[in-house]
XYZ file of C-alpha atoms in Angstrom:
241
model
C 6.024 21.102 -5.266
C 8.368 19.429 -7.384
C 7.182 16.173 -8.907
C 8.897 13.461 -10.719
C 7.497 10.078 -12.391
C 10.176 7.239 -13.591
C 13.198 9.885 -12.804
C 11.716 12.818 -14.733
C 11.927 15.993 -13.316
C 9.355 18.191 -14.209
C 8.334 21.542 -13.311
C 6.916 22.505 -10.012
C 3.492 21.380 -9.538
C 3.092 19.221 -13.200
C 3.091 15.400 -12.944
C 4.137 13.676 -15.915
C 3.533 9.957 -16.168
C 6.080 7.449 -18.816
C 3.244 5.557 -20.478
C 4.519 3.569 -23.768
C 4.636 5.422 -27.062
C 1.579 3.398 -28.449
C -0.805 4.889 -26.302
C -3.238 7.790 -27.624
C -1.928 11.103 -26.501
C -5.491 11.191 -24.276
C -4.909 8.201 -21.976
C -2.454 8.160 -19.111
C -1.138 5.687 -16.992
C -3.664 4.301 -13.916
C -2.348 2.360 -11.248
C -2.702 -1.690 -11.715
C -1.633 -4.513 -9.897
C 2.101 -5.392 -10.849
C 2.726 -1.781 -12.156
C 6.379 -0.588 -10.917
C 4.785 2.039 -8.756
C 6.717 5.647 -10.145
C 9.161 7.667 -8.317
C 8.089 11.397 -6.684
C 9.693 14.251 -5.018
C 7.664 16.237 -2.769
C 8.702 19.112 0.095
C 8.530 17.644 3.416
C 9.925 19.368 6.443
C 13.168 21.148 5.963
C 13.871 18.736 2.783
C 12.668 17.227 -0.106
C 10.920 13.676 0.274
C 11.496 10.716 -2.709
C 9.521 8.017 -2.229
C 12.428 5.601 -3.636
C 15.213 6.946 -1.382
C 12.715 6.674 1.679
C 11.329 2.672 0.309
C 15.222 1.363 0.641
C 13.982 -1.941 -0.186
C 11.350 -2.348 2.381
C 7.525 -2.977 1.725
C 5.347 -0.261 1.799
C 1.506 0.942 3.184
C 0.724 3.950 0.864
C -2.560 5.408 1.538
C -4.629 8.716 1.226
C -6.683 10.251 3.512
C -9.806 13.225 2.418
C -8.866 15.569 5.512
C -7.617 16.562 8.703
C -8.802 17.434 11.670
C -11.706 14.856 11.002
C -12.941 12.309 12.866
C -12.691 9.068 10.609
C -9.535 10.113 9.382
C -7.677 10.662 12.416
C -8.887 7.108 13.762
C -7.298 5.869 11.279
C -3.536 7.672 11.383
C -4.529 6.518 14.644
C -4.838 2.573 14.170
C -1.513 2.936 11.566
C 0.510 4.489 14.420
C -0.570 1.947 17.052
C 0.847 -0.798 14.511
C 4.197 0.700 13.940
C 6.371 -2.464 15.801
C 4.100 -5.009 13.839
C 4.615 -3.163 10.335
C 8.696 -2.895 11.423
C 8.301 -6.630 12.230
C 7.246 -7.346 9.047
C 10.347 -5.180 7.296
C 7.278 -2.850 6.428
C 6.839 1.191 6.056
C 3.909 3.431 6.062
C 3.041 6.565 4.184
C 0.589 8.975 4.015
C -0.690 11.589 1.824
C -3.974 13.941 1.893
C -4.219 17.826 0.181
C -3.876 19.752 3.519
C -1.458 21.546 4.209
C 1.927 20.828 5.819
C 1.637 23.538 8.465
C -1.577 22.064 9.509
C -0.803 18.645 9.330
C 2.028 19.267 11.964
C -1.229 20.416 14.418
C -3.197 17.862 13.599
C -0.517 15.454 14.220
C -0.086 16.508 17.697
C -3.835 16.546 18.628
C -3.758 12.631 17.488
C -0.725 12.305 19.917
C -2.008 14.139 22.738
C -5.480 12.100 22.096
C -4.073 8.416 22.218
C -0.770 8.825 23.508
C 0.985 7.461 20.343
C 4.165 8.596 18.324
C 3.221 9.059 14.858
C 6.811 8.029 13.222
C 5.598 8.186 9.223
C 5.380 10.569 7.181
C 2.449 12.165 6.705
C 2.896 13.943 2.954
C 0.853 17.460 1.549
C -0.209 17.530 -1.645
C -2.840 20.717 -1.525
C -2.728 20.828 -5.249
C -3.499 17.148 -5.822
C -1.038 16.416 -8.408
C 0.485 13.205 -6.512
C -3.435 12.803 -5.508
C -4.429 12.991 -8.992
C -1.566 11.233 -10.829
C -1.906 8.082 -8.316
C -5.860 7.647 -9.110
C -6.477 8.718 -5.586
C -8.899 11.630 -6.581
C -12.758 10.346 -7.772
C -14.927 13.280 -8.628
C -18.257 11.129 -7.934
C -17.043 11.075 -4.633
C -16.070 14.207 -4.054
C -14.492 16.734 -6.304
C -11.588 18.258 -4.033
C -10.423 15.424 -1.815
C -8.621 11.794 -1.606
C -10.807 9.434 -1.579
C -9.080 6.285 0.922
C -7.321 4.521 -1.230
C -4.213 2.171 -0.541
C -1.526 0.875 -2.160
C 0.944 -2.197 -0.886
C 4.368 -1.932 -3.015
C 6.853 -4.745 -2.327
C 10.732 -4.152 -2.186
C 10.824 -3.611 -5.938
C 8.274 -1.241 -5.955
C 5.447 -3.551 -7.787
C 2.161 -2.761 -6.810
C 0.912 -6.003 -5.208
C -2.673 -4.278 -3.850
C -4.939 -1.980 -4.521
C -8.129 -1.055 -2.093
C -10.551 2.020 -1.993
C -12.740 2.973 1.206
C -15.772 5.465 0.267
C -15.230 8.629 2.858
C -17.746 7.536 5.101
C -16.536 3.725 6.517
C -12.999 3.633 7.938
C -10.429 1.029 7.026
C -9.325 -1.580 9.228
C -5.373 -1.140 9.267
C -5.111 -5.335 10.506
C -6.512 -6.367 7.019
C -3.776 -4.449 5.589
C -1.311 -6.091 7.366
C -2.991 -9.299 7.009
C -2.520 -8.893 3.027
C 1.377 -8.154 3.528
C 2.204 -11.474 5.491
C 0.258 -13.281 2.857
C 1.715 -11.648 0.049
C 5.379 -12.725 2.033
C 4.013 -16.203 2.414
C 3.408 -16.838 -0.799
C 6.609 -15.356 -2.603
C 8.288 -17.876 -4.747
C 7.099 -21.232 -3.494
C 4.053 -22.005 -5.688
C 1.419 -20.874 -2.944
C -1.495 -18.952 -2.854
C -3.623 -18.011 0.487
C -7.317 -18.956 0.763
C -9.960 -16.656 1.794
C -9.499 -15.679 5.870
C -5.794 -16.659 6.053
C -4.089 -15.688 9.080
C -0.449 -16.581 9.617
C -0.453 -20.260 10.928
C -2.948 -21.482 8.849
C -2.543 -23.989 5.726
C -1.710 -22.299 2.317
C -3.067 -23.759 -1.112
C -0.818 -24.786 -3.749
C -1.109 -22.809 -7.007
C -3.780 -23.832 -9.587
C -1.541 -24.211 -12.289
C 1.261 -26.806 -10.149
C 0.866 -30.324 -10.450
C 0.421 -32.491 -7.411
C 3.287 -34.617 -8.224
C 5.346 -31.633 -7.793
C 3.770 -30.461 -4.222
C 4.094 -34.064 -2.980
C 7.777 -33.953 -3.659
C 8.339 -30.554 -2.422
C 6.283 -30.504 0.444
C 6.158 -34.046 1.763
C 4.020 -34.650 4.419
C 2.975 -31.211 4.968
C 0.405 -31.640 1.375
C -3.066 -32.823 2.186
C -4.634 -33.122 -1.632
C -8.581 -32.637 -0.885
C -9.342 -32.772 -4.826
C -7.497 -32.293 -7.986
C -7.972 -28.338 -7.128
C -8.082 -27.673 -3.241
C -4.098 -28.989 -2.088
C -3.580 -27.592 0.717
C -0.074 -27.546 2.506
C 0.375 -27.471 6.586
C 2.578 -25.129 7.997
C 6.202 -26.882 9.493
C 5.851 -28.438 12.601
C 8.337 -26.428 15.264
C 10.792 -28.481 17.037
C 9.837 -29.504 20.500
């Protein structure tokens, strides 16, 4: 496996990661929210995968499974699958990674198929040495020592990391939450708005702590019902008859 952080190839199998000079030799680089998530090269099929090539601009669902051929785990490459036209919709991509084994994975993938009658269309990545695994903080020891732990990432078109969840192996994720974050994250871009807790599309956004009213009123109009000095919510736009 050949993997590369920020653009620098390494040697097969070693993950380097470009932290800034002022760091201590012993830390390395964790993923946070608003980190630029790094590039990486990995075999897949009869080619080599880069995750930047494959983003194009598009948002991204990035998450790690522990194993295949289990049952938790394959419910949920399940529930992705079964969302593919509503994560296109959305200008979205999904991508997987676990430490099996590509040969494997190819089986596995076909059982799920066969199972639910679904067309698993994203790639599904192998790591078996956990160096991705390990570099992306996807690998918790207290959990368990060998496997990914189910953890997610959503990356935006620049490749920021706008969310960060972990599952413990034993409770399943619910794939609409996921998609749930994405269209609020893409209704809040750039217009001063921020989504209370339980938005769904449709509903009423908040505007941002830090804006003053004045400011709402004469951007929004009608659509800003002030509730208090803190809780301004704005109405989504009435569609035309």
């Amino acid at each position: 496996m050949d993997l590369s952080i920020f653009g620098q190839h390494m040697r097969p199998t070693t993950a380097q990661i470009d932290v800034p000079r002022t760091y201590d030799s012993h830390m390395r680089w964790v993923p946070k929210l608003g980190d630029v998530f790094p590039n990486f090269q990995v075999a897949h099929g009869d080619g080599v995968f880069d995750l930047y090539d494959w983003a194009d601009g598009n948002w991204v669902y990035f998450f790690s499974h522990p194993a295949l051929f289990t049952p938790v785990c394959t419910t949920e490459i399940a529930d992705v699958a079964a969302h593919a036209d509503e994560l296109a919709s959305r200008g979205a991509k999904a991508l997987n990674i676990s430490r099996d084994h590509a040969a494997d994975q190819t089986r596995w993938l076909q059982d799920i198929e066969r199972l639910f009658g679904l067309n698993i269309d994203f790639p599904l990545l192998s790591d078996p040495d956990g160096t991705i695994a390990s570099a992306c903080g996807m690998m918790h020891p207290s959990e368990e020592s060998t496997l990914c732990v189910r953890k997610s990432f959503i990356l935006d078109p620049s490749l920021r990391i706008r969310m960060i969840s972990e599952y413990p192996m034993n409770v399943g994720r619910d794939f609409e939450e996921f998609l749930r974050v994405i269209d609020a994250l893409q209704a809040t871009e750039s217009n001063s708005l921020v989504a209370p807790g339980g938005w769904m599309p449709g509903d009423a956004l908040l505007v941002h702590p830090y804006s003053l009213t004045e400011e709402a009123q004469a951007r929004f109009g009608e659509r800003l019902q002030v509730i208090n000095g803190y809780l301004r919510l704005v109405h989504p736009k009435t569609k035309a008859a």
